[in-house]
GROMACS .gro file of C-alpha atoms in nm:
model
   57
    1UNK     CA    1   0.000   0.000   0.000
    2UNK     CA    2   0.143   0.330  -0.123
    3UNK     CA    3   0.178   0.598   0.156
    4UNK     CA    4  -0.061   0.835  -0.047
    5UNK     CA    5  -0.328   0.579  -0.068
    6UNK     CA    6  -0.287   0.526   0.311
    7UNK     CA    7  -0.242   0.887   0.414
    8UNK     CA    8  -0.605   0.941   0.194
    9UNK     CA    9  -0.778   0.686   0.369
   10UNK     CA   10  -0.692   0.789   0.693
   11UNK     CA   11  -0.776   1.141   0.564
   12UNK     CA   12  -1.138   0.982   0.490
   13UNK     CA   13  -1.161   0.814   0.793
   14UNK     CA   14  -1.103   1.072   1.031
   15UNK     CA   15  -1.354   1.308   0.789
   16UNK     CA   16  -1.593   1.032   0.818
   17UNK     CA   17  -1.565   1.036   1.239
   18UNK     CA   18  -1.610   1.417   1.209
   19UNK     CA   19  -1.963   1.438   0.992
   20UNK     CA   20  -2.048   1.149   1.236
   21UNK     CA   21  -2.019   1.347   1.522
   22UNK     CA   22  -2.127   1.661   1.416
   23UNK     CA   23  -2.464   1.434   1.306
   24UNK     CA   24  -2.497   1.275   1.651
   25UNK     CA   25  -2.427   1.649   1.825
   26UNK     CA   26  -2.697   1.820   1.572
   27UNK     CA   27  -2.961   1.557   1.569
   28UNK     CA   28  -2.864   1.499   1.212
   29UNK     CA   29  -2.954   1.129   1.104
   30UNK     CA   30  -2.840   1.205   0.771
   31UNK     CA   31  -2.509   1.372   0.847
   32UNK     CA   32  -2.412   1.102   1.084
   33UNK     CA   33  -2.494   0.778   0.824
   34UNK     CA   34  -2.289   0.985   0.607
   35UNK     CA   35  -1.996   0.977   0.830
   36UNK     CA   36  -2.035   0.658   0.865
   37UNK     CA   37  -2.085   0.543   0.501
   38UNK     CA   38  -1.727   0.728   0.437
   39UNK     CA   39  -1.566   0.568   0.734
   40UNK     CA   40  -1.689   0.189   0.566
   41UNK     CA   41  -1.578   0.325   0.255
   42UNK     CA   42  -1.212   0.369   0.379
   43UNK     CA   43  -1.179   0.083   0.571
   44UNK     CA   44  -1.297  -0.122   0.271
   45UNK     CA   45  -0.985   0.100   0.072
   46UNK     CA   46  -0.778  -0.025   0.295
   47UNK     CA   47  -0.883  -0.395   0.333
   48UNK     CA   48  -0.811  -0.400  -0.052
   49UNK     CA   49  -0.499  -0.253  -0.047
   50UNK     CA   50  -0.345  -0.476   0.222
   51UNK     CA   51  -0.519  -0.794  -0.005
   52UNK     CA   52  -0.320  -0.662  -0.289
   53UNK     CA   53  -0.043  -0.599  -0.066
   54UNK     CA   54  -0.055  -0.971   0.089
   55UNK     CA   55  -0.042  -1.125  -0.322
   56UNK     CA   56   0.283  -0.874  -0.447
   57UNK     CA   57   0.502  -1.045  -0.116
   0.00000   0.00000   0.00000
C-alpha cells in the first residue's frame, strides 16, 4: 500500500468520524450515516490494499 493511498484513507476516515459526530451532536440522522458510510468506505480501501499488498510479497 502506497503511503498516499494510506495517508487518503486515513484522511477519509477521520472526515468520516467528524460528519459522524457533528450528526450525533446536531440531531442529524443524515449527516451522521454519512460519516459513517465514508468511514466503511475507507476501511474497505484499505482492506483492498493490504489484499493486494498480501499477493505482491
Amino acid at each position: 500500500m502506497g503511503a498516499d493511498e494510506k495517508a487518503q484513507n486515513k484522511a477519509e476516515k477521520l472526515g468520516g468520524k467528524v460528519q459522524e459526530g457533528l450528526g450525533k451532536a446536531t440531531g442529524d440522522r443524515e449527516m451522521e450515516a454519512e460519516g459513517q458510510k465514508d468511514q466503511s468506505k475507507a476501511n474497505l480501501k484499505d482492506a483492498g490494499e493490504n489484499i493486494k499488498d498480501a499477493f505482491k510479497k
